[in-house]
Coordinates of C-alpha atoms and ligand atoms in Angstrom, one line a residue:
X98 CA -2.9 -31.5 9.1
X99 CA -3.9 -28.0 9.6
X100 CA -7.5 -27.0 9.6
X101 CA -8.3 -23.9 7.6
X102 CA -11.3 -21.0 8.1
X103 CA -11.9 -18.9 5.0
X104 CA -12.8 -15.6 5.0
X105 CA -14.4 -14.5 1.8
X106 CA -14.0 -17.9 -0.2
X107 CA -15.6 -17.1 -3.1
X108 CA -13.5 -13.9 -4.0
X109 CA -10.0 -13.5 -5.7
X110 CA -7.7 -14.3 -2.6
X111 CA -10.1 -16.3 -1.8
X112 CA -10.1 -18.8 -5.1
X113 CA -5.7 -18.3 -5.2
X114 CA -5.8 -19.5 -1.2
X115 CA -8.0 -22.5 -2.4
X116 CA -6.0 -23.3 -5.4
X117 CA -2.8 -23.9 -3.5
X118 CA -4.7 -25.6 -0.7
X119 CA -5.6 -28.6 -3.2
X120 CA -1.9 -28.4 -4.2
X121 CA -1.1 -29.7 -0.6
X122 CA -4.1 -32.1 0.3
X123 CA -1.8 -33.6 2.9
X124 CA -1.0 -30.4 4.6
X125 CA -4.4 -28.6 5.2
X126 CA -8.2 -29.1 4.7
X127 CA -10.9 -27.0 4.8
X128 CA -12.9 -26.6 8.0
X129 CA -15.0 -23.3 7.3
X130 CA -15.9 -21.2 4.2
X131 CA -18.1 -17.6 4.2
X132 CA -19.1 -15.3 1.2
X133 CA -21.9 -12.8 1.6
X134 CA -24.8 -13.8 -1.0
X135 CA -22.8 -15.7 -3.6
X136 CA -24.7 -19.0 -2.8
X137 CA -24.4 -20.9 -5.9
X138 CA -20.0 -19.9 -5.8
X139 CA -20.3 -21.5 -2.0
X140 CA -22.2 -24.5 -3.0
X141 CA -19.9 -25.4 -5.2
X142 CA -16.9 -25.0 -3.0
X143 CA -18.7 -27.4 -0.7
X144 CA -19.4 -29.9 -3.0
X145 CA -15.0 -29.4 -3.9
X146 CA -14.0 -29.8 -0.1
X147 CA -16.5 -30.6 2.2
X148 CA -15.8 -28.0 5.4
X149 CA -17.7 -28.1 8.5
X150 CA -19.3 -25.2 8.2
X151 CA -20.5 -22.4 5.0
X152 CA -21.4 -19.1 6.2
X153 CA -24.0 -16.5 3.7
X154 CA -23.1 -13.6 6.0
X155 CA -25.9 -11.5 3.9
X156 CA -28.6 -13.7 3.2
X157 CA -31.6 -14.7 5.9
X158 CA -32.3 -18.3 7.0
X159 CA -33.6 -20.7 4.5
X160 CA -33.9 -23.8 5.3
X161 CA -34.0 -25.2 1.1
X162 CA -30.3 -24.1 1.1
X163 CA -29.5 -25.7 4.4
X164 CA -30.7 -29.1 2.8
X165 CA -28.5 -28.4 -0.2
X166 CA -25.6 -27.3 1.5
X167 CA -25.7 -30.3 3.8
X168 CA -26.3 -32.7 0.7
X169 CA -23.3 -31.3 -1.2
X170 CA -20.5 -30.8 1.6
X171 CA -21.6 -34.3 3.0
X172 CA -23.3 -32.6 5.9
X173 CA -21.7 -29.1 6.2
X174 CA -23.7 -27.1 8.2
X175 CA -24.8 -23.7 6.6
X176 CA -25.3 -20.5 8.9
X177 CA -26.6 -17.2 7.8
X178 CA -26.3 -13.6 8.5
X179 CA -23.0 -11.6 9.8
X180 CA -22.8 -12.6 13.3
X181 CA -22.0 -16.4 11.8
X182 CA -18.7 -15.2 10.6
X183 CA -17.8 -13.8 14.3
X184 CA -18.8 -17.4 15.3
X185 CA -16.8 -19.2 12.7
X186 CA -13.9 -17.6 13.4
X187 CA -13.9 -17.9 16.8
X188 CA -14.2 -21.9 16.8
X189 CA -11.8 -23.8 18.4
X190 CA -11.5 -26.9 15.6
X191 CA -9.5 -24.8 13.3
X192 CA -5.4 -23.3 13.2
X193 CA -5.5 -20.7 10.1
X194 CA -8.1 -17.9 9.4
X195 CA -7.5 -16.7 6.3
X196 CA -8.7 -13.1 6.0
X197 CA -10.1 -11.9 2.6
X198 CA -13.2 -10.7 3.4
X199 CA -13.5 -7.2 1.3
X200 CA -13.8 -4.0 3.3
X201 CA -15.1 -3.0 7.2
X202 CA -17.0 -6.0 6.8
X203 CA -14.0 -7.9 7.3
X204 CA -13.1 -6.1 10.5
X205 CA -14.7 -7.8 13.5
X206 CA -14.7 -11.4 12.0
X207 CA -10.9 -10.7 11.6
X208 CA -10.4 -9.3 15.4
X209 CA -12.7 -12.5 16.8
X210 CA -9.4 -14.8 15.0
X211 CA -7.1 -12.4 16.5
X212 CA -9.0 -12.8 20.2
X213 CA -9.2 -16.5 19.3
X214 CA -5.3 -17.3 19.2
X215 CA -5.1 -18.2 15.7
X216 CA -2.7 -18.4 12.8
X217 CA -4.2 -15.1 11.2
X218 CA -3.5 -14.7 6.8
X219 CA -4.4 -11.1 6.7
X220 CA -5.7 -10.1 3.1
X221 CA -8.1 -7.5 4.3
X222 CA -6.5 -4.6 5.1
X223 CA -9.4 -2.8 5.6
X224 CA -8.9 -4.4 9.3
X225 CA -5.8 -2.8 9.7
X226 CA -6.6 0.5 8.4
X227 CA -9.5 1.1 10.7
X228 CA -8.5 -0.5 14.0
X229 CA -4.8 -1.0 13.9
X230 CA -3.6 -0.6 17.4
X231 CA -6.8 -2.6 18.7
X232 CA -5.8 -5.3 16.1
X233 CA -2.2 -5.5 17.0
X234 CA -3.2 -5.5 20.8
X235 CA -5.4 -8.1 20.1
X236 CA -2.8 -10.3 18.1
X237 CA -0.3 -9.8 21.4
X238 CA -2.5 -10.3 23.8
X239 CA -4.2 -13.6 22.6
X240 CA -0.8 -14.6 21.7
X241 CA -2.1 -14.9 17.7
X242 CA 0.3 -15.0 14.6
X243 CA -0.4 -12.8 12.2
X244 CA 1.0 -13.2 8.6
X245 CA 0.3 -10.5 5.7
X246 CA -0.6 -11.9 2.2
X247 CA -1.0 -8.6 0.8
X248 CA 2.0 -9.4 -2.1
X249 CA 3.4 -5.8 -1.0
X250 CA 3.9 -6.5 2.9
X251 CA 4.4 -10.1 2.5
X252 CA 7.4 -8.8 0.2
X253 CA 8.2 -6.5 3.6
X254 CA 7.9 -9.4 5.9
X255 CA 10.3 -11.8 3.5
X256 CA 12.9 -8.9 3.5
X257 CA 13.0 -8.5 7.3
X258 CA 15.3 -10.9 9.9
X259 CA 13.6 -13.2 12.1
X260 CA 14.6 -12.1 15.8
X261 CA 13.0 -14.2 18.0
X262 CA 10.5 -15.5 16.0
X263 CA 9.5 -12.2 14.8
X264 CA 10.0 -10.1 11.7
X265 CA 12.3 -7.5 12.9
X266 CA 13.1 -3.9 12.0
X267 CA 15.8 -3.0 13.8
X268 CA 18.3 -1.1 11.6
X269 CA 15.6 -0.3 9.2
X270 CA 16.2 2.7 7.4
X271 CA 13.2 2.8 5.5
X272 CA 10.4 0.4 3.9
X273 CA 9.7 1.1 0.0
X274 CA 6.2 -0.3 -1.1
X275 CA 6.1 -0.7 -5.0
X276 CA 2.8 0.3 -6.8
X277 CA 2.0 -0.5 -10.5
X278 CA 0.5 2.7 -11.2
X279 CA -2.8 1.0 -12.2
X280 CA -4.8 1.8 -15.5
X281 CA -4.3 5.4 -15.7
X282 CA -0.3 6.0 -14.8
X283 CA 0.2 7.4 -18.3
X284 CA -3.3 8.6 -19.2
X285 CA -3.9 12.5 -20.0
X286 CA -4.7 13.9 -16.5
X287 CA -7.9 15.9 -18.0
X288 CA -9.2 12.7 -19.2
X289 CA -9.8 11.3 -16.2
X290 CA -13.1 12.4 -15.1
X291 CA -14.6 11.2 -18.0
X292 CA -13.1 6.8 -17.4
X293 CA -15.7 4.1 -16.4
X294 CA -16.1 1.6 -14.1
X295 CA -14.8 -1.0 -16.8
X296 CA -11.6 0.7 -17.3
X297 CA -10.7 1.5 -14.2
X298 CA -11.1 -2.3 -13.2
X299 CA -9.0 -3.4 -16.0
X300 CA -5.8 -3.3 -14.0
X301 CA -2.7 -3.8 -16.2
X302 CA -1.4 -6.8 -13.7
X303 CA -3.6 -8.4 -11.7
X304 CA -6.9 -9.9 -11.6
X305 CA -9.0 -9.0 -8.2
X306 CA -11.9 -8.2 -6.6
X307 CA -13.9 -4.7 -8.0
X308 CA -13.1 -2.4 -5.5
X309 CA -9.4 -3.1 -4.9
X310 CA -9.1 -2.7 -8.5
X311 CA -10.6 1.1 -8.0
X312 CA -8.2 1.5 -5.2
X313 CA -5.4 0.4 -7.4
X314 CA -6.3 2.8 -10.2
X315 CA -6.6 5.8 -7.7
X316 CA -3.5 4.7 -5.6
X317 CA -5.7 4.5 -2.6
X318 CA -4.8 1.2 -2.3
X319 CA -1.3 1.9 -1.6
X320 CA -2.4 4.5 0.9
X321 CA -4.3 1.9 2.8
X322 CA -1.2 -0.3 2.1
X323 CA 1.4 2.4 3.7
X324 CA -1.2 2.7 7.0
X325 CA -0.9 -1.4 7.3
X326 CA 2.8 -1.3 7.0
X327 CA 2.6 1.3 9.8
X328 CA 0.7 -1.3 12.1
X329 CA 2.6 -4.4 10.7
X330 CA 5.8 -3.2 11.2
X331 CA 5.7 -0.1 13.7
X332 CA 7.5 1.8 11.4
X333 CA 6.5 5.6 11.0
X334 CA 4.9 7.1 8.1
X335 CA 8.1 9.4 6.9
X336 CA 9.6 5.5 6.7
X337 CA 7.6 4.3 4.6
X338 CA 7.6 5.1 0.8
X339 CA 5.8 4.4 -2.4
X340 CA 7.8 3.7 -5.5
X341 CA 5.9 3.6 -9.0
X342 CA 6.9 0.0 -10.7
X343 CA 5.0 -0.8 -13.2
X344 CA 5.7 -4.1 -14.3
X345 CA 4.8 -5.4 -10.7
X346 CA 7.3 -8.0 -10.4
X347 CA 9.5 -6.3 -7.4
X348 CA 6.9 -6.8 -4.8
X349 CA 8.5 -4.4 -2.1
X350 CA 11.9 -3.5 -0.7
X351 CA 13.7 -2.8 2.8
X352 CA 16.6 -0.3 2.8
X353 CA 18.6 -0.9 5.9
X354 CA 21.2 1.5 7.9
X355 CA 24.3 0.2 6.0
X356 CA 23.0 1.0 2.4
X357 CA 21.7 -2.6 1.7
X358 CA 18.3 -2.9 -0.2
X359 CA 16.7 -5.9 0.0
X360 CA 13.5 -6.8 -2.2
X361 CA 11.3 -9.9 -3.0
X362 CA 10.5 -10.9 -6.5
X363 CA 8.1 -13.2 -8.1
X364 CA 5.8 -13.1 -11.3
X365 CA 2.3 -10.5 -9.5
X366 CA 0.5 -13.9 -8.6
X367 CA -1.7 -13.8 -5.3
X368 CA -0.8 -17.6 -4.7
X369 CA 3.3 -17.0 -3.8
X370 CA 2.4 -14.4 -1.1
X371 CA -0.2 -17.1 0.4
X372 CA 1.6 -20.2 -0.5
X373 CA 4.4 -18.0 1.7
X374 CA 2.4 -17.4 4.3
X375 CA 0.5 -20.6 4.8
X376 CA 3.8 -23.0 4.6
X377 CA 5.9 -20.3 7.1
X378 CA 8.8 -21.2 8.0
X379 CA 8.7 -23.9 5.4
X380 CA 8.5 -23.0 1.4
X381 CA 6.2 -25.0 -0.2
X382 CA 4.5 -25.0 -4.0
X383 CA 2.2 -22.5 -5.7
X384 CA 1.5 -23.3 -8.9
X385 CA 3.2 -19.8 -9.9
X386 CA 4.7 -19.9 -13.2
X387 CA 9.2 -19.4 -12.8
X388 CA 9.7 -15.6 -13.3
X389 CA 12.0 -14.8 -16.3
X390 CA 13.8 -12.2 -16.3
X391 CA 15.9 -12.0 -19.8
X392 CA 12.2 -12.3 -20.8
X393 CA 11.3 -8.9 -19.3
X394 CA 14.5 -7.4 -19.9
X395 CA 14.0 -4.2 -18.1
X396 CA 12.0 -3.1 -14.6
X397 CA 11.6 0.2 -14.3
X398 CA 11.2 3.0 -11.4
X399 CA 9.6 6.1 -10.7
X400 CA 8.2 8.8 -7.9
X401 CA 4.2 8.4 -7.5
X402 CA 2.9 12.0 -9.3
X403 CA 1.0 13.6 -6.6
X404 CA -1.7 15.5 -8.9
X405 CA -2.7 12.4 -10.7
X406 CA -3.1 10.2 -7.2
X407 CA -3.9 12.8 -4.4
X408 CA -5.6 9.7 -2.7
X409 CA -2.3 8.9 -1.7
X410 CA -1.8 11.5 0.4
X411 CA -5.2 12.0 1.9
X412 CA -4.3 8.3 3.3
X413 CA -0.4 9.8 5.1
X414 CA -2.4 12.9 6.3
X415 CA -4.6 10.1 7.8
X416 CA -2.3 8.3 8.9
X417 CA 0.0 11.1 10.4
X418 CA -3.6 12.8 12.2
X419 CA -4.3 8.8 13.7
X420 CA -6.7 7.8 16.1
X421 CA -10.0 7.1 14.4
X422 CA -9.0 9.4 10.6
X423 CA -7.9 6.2 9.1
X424 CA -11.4 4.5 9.7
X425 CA -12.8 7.5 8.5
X426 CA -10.5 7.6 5.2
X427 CA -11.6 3.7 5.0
X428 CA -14.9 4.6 5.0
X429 CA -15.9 7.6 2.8
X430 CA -12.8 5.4 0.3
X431 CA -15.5 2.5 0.3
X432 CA -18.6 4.8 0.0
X433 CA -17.3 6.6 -3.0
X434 CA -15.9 3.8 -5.0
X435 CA -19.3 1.9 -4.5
X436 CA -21.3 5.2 -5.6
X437 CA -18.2 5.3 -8.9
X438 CA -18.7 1.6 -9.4
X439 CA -22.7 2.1 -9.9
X440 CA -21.8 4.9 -12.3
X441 CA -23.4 7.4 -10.5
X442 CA -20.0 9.3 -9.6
X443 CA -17.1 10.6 -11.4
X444 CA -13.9 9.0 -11.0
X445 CA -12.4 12.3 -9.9
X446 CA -14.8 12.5 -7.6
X447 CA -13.5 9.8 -5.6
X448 CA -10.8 11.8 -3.5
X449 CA -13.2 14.9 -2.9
X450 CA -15.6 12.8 -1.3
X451 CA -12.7 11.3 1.0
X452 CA -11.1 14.7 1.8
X453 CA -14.3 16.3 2.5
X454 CA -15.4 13.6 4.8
X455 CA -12.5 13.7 7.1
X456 CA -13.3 17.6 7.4
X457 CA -16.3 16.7 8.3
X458 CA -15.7 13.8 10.9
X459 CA -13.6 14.6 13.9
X460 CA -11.3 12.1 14.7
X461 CA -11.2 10.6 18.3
X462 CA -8.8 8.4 20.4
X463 CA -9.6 4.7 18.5
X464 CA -9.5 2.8 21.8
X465 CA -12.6 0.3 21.4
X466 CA -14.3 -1.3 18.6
X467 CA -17.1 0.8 19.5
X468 CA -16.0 4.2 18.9
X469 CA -14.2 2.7 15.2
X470 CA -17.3 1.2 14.1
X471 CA -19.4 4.8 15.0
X472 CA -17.0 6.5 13.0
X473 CA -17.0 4.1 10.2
X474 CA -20.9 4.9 10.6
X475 CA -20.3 9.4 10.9
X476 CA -18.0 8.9 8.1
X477 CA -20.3 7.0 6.0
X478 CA -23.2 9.5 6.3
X479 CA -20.9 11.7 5.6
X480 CA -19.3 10.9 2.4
X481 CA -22.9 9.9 1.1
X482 CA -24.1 13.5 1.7
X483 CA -21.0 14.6 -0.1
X484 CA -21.2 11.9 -2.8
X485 CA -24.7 13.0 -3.2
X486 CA -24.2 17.0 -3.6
X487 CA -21.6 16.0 -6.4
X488 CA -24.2 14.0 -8.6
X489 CA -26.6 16.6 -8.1
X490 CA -24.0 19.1 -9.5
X491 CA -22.7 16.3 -12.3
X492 CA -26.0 15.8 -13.4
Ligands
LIG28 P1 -13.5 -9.9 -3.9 O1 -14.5 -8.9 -4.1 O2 -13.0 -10.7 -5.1 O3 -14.1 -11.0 -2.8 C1 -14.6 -10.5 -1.6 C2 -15.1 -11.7 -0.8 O4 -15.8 -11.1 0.4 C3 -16.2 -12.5 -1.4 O5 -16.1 -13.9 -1.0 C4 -17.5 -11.9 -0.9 O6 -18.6 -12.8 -0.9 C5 -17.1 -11.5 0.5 N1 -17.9 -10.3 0.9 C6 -18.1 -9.1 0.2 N2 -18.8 -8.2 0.9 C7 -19.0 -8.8 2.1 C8 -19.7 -8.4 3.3 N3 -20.3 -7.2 3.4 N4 -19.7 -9.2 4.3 C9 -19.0 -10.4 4.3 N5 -18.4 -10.9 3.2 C10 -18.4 -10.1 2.1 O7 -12.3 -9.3 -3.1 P2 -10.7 -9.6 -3.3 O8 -10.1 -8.9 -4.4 O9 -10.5 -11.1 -3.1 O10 -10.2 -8.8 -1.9 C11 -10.4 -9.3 -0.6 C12 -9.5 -8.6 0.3 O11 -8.1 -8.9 0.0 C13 -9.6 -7.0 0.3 O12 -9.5 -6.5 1.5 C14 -8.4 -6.6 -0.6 O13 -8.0 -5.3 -0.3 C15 -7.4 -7.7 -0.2 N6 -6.4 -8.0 -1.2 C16 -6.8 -8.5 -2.4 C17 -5.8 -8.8 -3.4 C18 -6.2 -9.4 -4.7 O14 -5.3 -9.7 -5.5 N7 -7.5 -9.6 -5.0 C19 -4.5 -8.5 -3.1 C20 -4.1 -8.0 -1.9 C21 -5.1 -7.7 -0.9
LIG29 MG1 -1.2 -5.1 -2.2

């Protein structure tokens, strides 16, 4: 029986980890759950599985919800504000931290599993993206396990040998992530400054969380995807690739010295990348539904077009500059969407404010938690500055 700490409970990854947790009630229960405010969304997971602890990582103490918390989970214990997800994380009475907190905010609860030994499901690759050779130092050294659900490197990580009991990229030639294209892959490039919040989170494949659906639309997620691979895998940027797929049922492929591509398919459903993850080495259930093929008929192929998704690159030229840029891209990414998301910036907008915020932000050697987080903080002054200058000129 495996005891499970989650992350960001009440979002998407967070409801497809829980629905193939009470596939297996034999295998795993819950021992922790955290979202930031969503108190009644918590509550109710309590009431479903009864963990140990509930964390409101952005509410203050109140000691009417305790009383309800501890009522419903049959005496969970509820703790409040951000450092109770460090704590949580860092327990000792649990094996798998699943990690699908959205954004920096998921950062330094993720690292404390990492420090803490454990079985780490990574969903949030914000952690990645801003801290990657601090996170994968921290995995090594605490001798931690660290398993992508991301359905695009979990796809990597099913493609690659397992050399002594690791994923290995030896004879690698390169690593091909798949993107759908989002929303917008076909729409009229001059129409774009004018799409809202609602369309651009209407993503043609998956349902998920607000801001990952943004990402998606501007192919920023995939940049953020291609700096993860980086760390996952320690495979260099010019090896890594983005191919434009829009049905999203080729998850990611691995081209290896001899020719041989190797790819992992499955119907785009969050809960075959974590059922994957959590029953490793074993395979166990989803709930996914079969994938057809005849049904499709056809999957299709095609080269990312730079002028409709310069996020995209802003993320490589990240990447390729290192140290503390990619917490910098993370950051002014997150500031903008938020500011798009309100409706008070144009979509177009979006990569302007990220390009301009990496000018502005000198990157520095990324060597302490310290020095990411200040930059997070430079870059999000920045970008807000930036952000605001364009609404002054939109309006
Ligand atoms: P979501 O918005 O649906 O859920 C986010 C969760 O994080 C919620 O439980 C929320 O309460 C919590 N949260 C939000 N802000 C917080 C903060 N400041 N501090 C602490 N907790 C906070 O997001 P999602 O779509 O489930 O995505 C979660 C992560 O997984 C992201 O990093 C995303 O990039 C990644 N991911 C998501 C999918 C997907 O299909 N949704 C796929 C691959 C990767
Ligand atoms: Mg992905």
């Amino acid at each position: 029986m495996q005891g499970l700490t989650l992350l960001g409970a009440t979002g998407s990854v967070g409801a497809s980890t829980l629905d193939v947790v009470a596939r297996h009630p034999d295998r795993y229960r819950v021992f922790a759950v955290t979202a930031h405010r969503a108190a009644d969304d918590l509550l109710a997971l309590c009431r479903r599985h009864a963990p140990r602890y509930a964390v409101l990582s952005g509410l203050p103490e109140d000691q009417g919800l305790r009383r309800r918390f501890a009522e419903a989970g049959n005496g969970t214990e509820l703790l409040f504000g951000a450092a109770a997800l460090d704590e949580v994380s860092a327990e000792r009475e649990y094996d798998v931290l699943v990690a699908a907190i959205v954004g920096a905010a998921g950062l330094a609860p993720t690292l404390a599993g990492a420090r803490a030994g454990k079985r780490l499901l990574l969903a949030n690759k914000e952690s990645l993206v801003m801290a990657g050779a601090l996170f994968m130092r921290a995995v090594r050294e605490h001798g931690a396990t660290l398993l992508p659900i991301d359905s695009e490197h979990n796809a990597v990580f099913q493609c690659l040998p397992q050399v002594a009991g690791k994923a290995s990229t030896i004879a690698v030639r390169r690593i091909l992530l798949t993107a759908s294209g989002g929303p917008f892959r076909s729409a009229p490039i001059e129409r774009l400054s004018q799409v809202t919040p609602e369309q651009a989170c209407a993503h043609p494949n998956w349902v998920m969380g607000r801001k990952i659906s943004v990402d998606s639309a501007t192919m920023m997620n995939k940049g953020l995807e291609v700096i993860e691979a980086h760390w996952l895998f320690d495979v260099p940027p010019e090896r890594i690739e983005v191919l434009v797929h829009s049905q999203s049922v080729v998850h990611s492929l691995v081209e290896f010295v001899d020719g041989s591509v190797i790819a992992q398919l499955s119907n785009p459903d969050m809960r075959v990348p974590i059922a994957h993850a959590l029953g490793f080495p074993e395979r166990i259930e989803s709930g996914a539904a079969p994938l057809d093929l005849a049904a499709l008929g056809q999957l299709s192929f095609e080269r990312p077009d730079a002028q409709r998704f310069p996020c995209l690159e802003l993320a490589y030229a990240a990447l390729r500059e290192g140290g503390t840029a990619p917490a910098v891209l993370n950051a002014a990414n997150e500031v903008a969407v938020g500011a798009f998301l309100e409706g008070k910036l144009p979509y177009t907008a979006i990569p302007q404010v990220i390009e301009r915020a990496l000018r502005q932000t000198p990157s520095m050697q990324a060597d302490s938690l310290a020095t990411v987080l200040d930059a997070d903080r430079s870059a999000r002054r920045a970008a807000a500055d930036c952000a605001a200058m364009l609404m002054g000129k939109a309006a």
